[in-house]
Structure formats: structure tokens, C-alpha cells
Coordinates of N, CA and C in Angstrom, one line a residue:
X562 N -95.1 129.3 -200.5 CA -95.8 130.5 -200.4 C -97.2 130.4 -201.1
X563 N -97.3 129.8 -202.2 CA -98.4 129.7 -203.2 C -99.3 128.6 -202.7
X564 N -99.0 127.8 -201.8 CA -99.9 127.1 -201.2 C -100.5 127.4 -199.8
X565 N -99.4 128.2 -199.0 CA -100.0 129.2 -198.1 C -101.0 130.3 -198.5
X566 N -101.1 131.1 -199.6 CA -102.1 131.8 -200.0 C -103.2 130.9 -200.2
X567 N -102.7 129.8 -200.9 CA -104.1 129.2 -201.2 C -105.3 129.2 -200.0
X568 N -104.3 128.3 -199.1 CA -104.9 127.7 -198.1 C -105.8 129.0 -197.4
X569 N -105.2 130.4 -197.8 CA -105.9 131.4 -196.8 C -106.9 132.0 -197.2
X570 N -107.0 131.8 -198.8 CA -108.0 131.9 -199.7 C -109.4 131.4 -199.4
X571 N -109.2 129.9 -199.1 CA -110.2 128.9 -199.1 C -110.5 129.0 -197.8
X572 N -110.0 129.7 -196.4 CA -110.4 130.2 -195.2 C -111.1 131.5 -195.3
X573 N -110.9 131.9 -196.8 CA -111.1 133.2 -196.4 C -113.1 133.4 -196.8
X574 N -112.8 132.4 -198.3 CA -114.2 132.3 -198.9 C -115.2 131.5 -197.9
X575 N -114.6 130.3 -197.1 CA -115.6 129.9 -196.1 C -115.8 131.0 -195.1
X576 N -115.1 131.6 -194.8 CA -115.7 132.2 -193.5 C -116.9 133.3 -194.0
X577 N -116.7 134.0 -195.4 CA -117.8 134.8 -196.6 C -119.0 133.7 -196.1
X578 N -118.7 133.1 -196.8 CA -120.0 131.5 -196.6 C -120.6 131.4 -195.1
X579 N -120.0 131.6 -194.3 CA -120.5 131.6 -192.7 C -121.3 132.7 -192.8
X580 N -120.6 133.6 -193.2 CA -121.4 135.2 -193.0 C -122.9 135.4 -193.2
X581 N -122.7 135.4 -195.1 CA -124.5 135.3 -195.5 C -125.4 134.4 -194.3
X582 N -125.0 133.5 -193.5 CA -125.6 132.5 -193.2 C -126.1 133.1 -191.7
X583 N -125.0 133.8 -190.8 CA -124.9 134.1 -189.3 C -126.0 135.1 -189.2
X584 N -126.8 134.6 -188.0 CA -127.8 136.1 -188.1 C -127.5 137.2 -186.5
X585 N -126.8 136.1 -185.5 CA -126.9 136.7 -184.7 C -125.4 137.8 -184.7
X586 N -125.9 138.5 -183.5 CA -124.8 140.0 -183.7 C -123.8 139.7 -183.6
X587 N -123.6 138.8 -182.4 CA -121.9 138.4 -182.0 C -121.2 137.4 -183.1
X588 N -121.9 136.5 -183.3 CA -121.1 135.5 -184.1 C -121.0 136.4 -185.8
X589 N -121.4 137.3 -186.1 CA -121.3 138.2 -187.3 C -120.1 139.0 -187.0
X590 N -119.9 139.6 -186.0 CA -118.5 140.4 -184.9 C -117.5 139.4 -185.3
X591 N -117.6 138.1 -184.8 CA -116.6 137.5 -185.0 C -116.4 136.8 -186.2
X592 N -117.2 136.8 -187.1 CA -117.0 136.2 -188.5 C -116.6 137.4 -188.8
X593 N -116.8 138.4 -188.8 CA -116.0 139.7 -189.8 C -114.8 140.2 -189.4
X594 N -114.4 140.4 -187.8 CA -113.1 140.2 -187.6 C -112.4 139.1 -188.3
X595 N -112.7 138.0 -188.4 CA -111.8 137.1 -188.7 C -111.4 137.3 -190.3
X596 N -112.9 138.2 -191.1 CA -112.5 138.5 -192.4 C -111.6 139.1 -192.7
X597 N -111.4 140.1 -191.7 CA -110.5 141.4 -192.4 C -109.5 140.8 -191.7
X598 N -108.9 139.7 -190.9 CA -107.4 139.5 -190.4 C -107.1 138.3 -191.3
X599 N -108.2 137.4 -192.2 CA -107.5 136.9 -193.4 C -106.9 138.0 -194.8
X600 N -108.1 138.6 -194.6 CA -107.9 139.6 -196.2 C -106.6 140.4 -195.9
X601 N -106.5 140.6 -194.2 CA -104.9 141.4 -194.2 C -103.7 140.4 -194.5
X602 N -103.8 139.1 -194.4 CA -102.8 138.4 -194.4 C -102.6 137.9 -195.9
X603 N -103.3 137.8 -196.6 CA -103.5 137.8 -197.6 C -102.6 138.8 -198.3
X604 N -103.0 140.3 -198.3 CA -102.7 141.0 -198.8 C -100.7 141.2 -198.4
X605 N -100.9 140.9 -197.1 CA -99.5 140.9 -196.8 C -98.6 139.6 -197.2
X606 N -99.1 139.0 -198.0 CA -98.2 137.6 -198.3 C -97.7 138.1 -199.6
X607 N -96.0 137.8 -199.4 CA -95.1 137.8 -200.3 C -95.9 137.9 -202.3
X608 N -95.7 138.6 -202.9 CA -96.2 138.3 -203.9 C -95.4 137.2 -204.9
X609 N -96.7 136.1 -205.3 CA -95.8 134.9 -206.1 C -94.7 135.2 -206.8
X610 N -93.7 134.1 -207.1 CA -92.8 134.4 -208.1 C -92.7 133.9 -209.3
X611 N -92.7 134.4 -210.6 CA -92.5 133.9 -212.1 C -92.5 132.8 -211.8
X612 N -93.2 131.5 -212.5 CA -93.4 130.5 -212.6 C -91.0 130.1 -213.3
X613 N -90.5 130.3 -213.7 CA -89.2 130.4 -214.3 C -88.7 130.4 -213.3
X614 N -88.9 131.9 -212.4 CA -87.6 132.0 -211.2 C -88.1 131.1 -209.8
X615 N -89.6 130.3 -209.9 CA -89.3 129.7 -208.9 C -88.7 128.4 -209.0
X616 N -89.3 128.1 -209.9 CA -88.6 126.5 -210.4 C -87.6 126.4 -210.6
X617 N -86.4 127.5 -211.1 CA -84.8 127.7 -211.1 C -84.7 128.0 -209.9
X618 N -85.4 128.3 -208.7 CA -84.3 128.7 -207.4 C -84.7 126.8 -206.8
X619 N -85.6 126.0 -207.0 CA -86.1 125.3 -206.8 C -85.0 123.7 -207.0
X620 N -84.8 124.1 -208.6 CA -83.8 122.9 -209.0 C -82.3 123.7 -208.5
X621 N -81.8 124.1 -207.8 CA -80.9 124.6 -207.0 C -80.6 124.9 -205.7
X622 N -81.7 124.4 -205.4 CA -81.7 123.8 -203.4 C -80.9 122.5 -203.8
X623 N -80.4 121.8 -202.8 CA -79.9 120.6 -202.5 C -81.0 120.3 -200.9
X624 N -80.3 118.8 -201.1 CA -80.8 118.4 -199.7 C -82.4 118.7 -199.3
X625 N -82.6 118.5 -198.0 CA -84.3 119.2 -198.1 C -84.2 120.0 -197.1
X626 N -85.8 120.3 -196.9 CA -85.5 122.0 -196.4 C -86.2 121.9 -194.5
X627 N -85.6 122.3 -194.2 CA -86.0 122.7 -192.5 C -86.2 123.9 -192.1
X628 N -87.3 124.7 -191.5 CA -88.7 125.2 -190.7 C -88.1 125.8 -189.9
X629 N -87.0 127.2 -189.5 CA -87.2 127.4 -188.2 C -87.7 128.0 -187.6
X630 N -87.6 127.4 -186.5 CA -88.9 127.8 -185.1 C -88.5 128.4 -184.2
X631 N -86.9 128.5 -184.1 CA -86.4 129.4 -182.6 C -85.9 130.9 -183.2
X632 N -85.2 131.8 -182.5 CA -85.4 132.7 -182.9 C -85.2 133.6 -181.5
X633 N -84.4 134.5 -181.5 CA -84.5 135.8 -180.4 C -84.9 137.2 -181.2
X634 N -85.4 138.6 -180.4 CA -85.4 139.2 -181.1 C -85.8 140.2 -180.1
X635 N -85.2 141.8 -180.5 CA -85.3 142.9 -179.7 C -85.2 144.1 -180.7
X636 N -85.5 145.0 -180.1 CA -85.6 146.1 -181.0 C -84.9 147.9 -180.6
X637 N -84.8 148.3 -181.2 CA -84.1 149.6 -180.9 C -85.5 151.1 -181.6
X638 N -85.1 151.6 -181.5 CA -85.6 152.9 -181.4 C -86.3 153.2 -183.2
X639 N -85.0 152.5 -184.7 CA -85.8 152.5 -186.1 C -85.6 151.2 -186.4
X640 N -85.4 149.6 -185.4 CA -85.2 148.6 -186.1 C -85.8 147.5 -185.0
X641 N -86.4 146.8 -185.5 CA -86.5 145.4 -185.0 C -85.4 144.4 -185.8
X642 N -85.1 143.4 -184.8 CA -83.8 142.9 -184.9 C -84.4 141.2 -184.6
X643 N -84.2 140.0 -186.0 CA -84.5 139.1 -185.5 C -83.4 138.6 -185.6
X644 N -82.6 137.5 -184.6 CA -81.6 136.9 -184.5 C -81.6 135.3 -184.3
X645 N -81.4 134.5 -186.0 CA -81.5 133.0 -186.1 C -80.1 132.8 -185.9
X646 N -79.9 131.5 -185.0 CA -78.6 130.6 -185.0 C -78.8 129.4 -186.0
X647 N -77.6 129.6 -186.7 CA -77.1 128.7 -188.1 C -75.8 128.4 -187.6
X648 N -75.5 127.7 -187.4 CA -74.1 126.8 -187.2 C -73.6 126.5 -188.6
X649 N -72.3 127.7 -188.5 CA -71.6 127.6 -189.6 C -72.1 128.5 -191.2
X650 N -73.1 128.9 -190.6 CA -73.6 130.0 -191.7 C -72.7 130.9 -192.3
X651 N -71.8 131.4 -191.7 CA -70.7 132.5 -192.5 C -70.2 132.0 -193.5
X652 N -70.0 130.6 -193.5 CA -68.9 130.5 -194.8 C -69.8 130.1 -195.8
X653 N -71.2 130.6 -196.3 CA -71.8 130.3 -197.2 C -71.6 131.6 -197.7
X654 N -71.9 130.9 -199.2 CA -71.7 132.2 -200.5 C -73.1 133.6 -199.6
X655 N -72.6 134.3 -199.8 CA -74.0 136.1 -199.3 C -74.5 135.7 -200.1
X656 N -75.1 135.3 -201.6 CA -76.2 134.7 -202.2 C -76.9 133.3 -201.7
X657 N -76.4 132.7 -201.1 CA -77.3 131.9 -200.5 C -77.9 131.7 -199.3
X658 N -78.3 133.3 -198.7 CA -78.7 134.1 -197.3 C -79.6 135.0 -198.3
X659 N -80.9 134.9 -198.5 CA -81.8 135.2 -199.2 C -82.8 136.0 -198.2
X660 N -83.4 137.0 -198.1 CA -84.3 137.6 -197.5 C -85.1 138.7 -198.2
X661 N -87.0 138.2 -198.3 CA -87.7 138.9 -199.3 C -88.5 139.7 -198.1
X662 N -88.3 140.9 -198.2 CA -89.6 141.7 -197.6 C -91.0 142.5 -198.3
X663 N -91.9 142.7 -197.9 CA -92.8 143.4 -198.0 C -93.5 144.3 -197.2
X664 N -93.9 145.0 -196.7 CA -94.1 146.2 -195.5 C -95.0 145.7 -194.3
X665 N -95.4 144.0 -194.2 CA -95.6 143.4 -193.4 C -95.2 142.4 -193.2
X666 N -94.6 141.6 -194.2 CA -93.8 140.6 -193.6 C -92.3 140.4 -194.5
X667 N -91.5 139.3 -194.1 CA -90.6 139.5 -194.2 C -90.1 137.1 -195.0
X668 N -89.7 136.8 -195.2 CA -89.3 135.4 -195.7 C -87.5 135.2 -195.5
X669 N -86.9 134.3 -195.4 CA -85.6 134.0 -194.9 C -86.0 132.7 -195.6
X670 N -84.7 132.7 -196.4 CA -83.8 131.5 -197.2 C -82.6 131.4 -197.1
X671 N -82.5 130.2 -196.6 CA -80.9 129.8 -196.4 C -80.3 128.4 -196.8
X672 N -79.6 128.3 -198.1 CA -79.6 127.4 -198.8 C -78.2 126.5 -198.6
X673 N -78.3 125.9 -199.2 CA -77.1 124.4 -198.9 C -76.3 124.6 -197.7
X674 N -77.2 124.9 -196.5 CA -75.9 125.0 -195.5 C -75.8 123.2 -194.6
X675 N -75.1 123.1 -195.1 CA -74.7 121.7 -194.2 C -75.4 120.6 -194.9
X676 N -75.9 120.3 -196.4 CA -76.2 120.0 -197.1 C -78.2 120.1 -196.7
X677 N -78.2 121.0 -196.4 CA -80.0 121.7 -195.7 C -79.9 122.7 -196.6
X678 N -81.2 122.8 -196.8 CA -82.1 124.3 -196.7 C -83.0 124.9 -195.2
X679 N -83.0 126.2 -195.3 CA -83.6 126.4 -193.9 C -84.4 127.6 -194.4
X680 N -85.5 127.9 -193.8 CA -86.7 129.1 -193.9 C -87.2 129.2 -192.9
X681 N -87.8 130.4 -193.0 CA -88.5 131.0 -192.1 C -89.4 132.3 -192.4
X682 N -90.4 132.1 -192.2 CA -91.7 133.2 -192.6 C -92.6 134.2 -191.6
X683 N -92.3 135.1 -191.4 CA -93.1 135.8 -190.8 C -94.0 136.9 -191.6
X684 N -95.2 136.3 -191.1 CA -96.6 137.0 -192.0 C -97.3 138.0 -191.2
X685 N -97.9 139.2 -191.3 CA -98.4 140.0 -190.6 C -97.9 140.6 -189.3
X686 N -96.6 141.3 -189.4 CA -96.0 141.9 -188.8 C -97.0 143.0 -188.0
X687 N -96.5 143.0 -186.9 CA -97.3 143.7 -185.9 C -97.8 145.3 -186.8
X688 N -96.3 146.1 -187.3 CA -96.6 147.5 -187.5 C -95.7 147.1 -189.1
X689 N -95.8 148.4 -190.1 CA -95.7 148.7 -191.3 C -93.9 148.3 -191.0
X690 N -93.1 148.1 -192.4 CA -91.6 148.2 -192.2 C -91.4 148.7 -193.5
X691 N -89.8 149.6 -193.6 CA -90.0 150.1 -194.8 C -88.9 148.9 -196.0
X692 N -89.6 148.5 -196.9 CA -88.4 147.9 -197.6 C -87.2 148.0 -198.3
X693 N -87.3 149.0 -198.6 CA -85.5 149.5 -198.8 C -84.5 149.9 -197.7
X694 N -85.4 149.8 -196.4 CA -84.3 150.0 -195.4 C -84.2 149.2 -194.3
X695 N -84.9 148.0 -194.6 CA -84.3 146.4 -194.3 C -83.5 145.8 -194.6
X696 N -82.6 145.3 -194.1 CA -81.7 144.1 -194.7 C -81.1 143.1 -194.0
X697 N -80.0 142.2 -193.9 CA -79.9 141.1 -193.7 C -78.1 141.2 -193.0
X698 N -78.0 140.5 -192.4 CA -76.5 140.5 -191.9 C -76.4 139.2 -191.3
X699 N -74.7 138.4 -192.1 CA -74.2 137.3 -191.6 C -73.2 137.7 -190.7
X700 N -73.2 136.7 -189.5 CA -72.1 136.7 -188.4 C -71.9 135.2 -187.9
X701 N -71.1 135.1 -187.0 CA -70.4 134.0 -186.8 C -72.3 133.5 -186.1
X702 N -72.2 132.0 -187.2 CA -73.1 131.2 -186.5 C -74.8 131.9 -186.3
X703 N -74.7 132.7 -186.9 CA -76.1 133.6 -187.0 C -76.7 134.4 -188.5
X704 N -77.6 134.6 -188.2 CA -78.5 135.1 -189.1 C -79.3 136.6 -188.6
X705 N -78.8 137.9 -188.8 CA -79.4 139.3 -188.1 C -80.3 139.5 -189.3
X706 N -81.7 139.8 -189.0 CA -82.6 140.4 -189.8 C -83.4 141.3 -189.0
X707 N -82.6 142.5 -190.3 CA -82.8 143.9 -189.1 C -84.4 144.7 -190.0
X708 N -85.3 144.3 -189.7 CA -86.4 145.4 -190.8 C -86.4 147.2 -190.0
X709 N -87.2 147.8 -190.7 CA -86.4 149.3 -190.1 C -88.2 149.6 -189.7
X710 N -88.0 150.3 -189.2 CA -89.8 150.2 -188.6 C -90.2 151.7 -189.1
X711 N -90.9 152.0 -189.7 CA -91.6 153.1 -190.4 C -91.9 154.4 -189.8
X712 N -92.4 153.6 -188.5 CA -92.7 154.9 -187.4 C -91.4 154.3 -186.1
X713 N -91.0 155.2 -185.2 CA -89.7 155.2 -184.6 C -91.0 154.9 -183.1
X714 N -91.7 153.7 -182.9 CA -92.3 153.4 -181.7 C -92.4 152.2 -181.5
X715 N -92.9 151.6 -180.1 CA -92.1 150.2 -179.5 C -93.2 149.1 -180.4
X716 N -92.3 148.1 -180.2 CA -93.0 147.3 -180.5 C -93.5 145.8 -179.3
X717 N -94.7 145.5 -179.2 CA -94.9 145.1 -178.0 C -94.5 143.7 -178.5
X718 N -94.8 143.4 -179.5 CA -94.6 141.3 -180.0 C -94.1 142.0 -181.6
X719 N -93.9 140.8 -182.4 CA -93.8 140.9 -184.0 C -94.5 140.6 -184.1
X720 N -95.9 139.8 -184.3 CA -96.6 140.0 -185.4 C -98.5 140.1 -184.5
X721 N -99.3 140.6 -186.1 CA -100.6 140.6 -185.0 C -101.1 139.8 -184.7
X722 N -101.3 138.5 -184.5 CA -101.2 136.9 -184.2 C -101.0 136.9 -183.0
X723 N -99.7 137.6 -182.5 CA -99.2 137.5 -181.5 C -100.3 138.5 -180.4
X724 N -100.1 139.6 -180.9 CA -100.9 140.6 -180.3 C -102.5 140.1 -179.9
X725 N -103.3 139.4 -180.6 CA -104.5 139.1 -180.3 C -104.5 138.2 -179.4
X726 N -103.3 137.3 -179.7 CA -103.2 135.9 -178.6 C -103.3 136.9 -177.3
X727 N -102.1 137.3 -177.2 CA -102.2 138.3 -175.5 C -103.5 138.9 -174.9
X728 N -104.2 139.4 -176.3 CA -105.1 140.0 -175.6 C -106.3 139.3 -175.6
X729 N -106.8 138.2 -175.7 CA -107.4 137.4 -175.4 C -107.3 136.8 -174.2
X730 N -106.0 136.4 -173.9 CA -105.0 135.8 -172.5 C -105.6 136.9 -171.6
X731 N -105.2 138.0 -171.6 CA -105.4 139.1 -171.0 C -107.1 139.1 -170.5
X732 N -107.7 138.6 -171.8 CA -109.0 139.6 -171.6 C -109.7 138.0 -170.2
X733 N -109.3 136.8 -170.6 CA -110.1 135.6 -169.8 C -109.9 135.7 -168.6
X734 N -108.8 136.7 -167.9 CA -108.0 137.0 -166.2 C -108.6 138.7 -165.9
X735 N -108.7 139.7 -167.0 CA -109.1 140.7 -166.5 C -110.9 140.8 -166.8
X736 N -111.2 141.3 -165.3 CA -112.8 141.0 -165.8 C -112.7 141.7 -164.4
X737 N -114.3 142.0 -164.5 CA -115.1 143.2 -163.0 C -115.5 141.8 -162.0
X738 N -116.1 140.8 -162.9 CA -117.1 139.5 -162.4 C -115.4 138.3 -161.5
X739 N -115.4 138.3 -159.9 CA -114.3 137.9 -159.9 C -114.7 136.1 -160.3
X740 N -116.3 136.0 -160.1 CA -116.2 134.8 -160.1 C -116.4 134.0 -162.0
X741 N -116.3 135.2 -163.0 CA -116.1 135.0 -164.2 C -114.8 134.8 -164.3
X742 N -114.1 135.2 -163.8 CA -112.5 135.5 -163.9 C -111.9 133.7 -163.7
X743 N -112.2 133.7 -162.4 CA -112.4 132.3 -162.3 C -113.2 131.2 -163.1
X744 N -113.9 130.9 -163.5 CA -114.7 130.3 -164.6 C -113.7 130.3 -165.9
X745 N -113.2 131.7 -166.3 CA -112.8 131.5 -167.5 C -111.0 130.7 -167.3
X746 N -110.6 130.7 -166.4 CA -109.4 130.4 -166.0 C -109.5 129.0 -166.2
X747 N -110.5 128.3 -165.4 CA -110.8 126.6 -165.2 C -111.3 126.2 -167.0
X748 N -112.2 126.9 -167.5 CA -112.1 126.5 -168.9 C -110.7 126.4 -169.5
X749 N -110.0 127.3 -169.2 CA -109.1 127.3 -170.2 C -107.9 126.1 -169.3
X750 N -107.8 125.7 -168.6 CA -107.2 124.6 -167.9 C -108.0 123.4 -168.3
X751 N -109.2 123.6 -168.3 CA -109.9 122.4 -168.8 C -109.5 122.3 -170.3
X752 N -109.2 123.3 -171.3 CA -109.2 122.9 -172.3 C -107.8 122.4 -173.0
X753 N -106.3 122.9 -172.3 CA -105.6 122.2 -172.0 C -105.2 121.5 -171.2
X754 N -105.8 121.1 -170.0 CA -105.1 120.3 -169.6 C -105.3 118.5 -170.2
X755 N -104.3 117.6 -169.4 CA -104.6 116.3 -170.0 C -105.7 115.8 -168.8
X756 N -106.1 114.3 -169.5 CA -107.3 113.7 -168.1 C -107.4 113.8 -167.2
X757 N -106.1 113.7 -166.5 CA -105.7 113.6 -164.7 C -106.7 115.2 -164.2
X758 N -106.5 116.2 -165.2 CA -107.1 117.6 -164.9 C -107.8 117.7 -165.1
X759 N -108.7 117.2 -166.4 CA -110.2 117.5 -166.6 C -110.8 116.3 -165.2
X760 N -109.9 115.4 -165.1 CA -110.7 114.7 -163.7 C -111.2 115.8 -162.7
X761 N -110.0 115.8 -161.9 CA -110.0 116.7 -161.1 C -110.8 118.2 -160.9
X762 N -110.9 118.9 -162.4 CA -111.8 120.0 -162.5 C -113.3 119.2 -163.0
X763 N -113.5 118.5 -163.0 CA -114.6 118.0 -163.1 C -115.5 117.7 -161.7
X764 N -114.8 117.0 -161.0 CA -114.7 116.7 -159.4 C -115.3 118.0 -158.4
X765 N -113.9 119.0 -158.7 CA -114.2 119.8 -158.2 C -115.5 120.8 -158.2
X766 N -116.3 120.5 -159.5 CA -116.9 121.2 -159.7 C -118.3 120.8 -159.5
X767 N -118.3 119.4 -159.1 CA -119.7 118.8 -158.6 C -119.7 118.9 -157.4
X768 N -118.7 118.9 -156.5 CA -118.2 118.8 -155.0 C -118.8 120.2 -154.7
X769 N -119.0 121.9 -155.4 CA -119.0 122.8 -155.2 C -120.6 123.0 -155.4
X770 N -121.0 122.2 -156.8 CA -122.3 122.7 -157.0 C -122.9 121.9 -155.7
X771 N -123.0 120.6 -155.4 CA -123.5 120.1 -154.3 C -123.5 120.9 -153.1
X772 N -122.0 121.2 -152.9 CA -122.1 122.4 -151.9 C -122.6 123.7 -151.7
X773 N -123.6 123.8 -152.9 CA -124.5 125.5 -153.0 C -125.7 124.6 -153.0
X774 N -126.5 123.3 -152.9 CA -127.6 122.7 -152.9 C -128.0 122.5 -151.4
X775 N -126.9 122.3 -150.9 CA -126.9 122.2 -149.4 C -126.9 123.3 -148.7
X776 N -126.6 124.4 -149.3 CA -126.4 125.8 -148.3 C -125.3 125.8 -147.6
X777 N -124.1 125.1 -147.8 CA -122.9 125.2 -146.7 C -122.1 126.4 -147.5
X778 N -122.3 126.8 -149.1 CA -121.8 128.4 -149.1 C -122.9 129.1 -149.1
X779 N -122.5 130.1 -147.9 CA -123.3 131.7 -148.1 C -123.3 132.2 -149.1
X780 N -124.6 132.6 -149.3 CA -125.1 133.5 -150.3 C -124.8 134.6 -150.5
X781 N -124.5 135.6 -151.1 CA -124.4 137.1 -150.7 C -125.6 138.2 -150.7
X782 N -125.6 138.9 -149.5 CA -126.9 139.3 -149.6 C -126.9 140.8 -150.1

């Protein structure tokens, strides 16, 4: 966690350093968005722990620790519900199913199971959660982490990371300009795809300009 702050710290002060520097309007739009969605994550990161209590939870891991990345999750009307598979999770001591909240994000610790450790972090939760009426529940082979949501309204993704991805996604397909719509589609296939496709969209796209030098597409009048 304390290296994760760091790291968002030192994102946070370069992007300051960009700022003084940017003159134009847009790239100022986008350096200062980017400010206030570090300073929020920042603010929403777990507060460090006693230098004592972490180094004692520390020399009482075993084994080493694994990341998880899968995860289902749905929500009801005052709870979002995240649901990790742990094979064999139940028969660990309820103290070593560890879960810290804060009113945007939430940390999962799960200690000596199968001579592992396992975590999982989620930072900037989409909407506020309340922390006394969060908690944790073991079941066969699972991990339920239920946070209770502050306001009783849906939630479209968990976190705002997620949210901006979509609407970004959203924003490069919805457009008035159909032939921007297009353009931004082939960029973004250009920018993942592997060589065989940047061939090909490359190709394609000399074959077309050539074909507006020659006049074989109509113009629109």
C-alpha cells in the first residue's frame, strides 16, 4: 500500500510539473482531469499502517503472496457483492480473511491458505460505501465481500477507472461525423492490433487515399 501511494504521489507531482508548463486549453483539460483523479485516489487509499502492526502482520504471512485478478460481482438494491473463489478457504481460522475498508475502496487479505497468501485491492470505487456496514463472509470455496452502498442506486461498473474506460470506448463509436467514427475505430485497431493489422490498415488506407486522387470516390456535393 505504501508503495502504491508513493508511486501516485510521484504521478501526481509530475503531472503539477506538466501543468505550470501546458499553455494550450485542451492539454490543460486534460492535465487537470488527470489531477483531481490522482488526488482522488490518493485520498481514497487505505490509510498506512503503524510501522509495528505492519511488520507484525508481515513476519506472520507464510509462503508468498498472490494478486487476485478474477472475481464476479452483482449488486442488490443497499449492497454490492464481490464474489472471490479460494479453494478450500472455509477451513481457515475467520482471522485470517482480513478485509480493510474505507468509503472508497475496500483491501482483501487472505493468509496461509494452502501455504499462499492472496490480496486483492480495489481503489476508487465507483460511488461512496458506508464502513460499518460492510463486511466479509466465508463460504464453501469463496470469499463474499458485501460493502453496503450509501445511497440505495445502481451501480453501472465498481470502480471510476472503469467508468471512464467505457466512456471513452463509448465516446471513439458515438460521434455526428460518420466518417470520424470510422477513423477513430481504425486507430484504435491500429493501436492494438499486432503487424499482420497494422499491415493491412496501412494498405488499406493508401489504396483509398489513391482512390480520392483519382476521383473514383464521389465527392459529396
Amino acid at each position: 500500500m505504501a508503495v502504491a501511494r508513493e508511486e501516485l504521489q510521484k504521478d501526481l507531482e509530475e503531472v503539477k510539473e506538466l501543468l505550470t508548463n501546458a499553455t494550450r486549453k485542451r492539454v490543460r483539460d486534460v492535465l487537470l482531469a488527470e489531477k483531481q483523479k490522482l488526488e482522488l485516489e490518493i485520498k481514497n487509499q487505505p490509510p498506512p499502517k503503524p510501522k509495528d502492526v505492519a511488520e507484525e502482520e508481515k513476519s506472520s504471512l507464510g509462503g508468498y503472496t498472490v494478486k487476485i485478478n478474477n472475481y464476479g460481482w452483482d449488486q442488490s438494491d443497499k449492497f454490492v457483492k464481490i464474489y472471490i473463489s479460494l479453494s478450500g478457504v472455509q477451513k481457515l481460522p475467520a482471522e485470517n480473511v482480513q478485509v480493510n475498508f474505507t468509503e472508497r475502496s475496500f483491501d482483501l487479505l487472505v493468509k496461509n491458505l494452502n501455504g499462499k497468501n492472496y490480496t486483492m485491492t480495489f481503489n476508487n470505487l465507483l460511488k461512496p460505501i458506508s464502513v460499518e456496514g460492510s463486511s466479509r463472509k466465508i463460504k464453501t470455496d469463496m470469499v463474499l465481500v458485501m460493502c453496503k452502498k450509501k445511497r440505495e442506486e445502481k451501480w453501472d461498473c465498481l470502480t471510476q477507472v472503469e467508468k471512464e474506460s467505457k466512456e471513452k470506448e463509448k465516446a471513439a463509436y458515438d460521434t455526428t461525423d460518420p466518417s470520424e467514427g470510422l477513423m477513430n475505430i481504425l486507430k484504435k485497431m491500429y493501436a492494438e492490433g499486432d503487424d499482420e493489422m497494422k499491415r493491412t490498415i496501412n494498405k488499406a488506407w493508401v489504396e483509398s487515399r489513391e482512390k480520392q486522387y483519382k476521383g473514383d470516390i464521389p465527392m459529396d456535393i
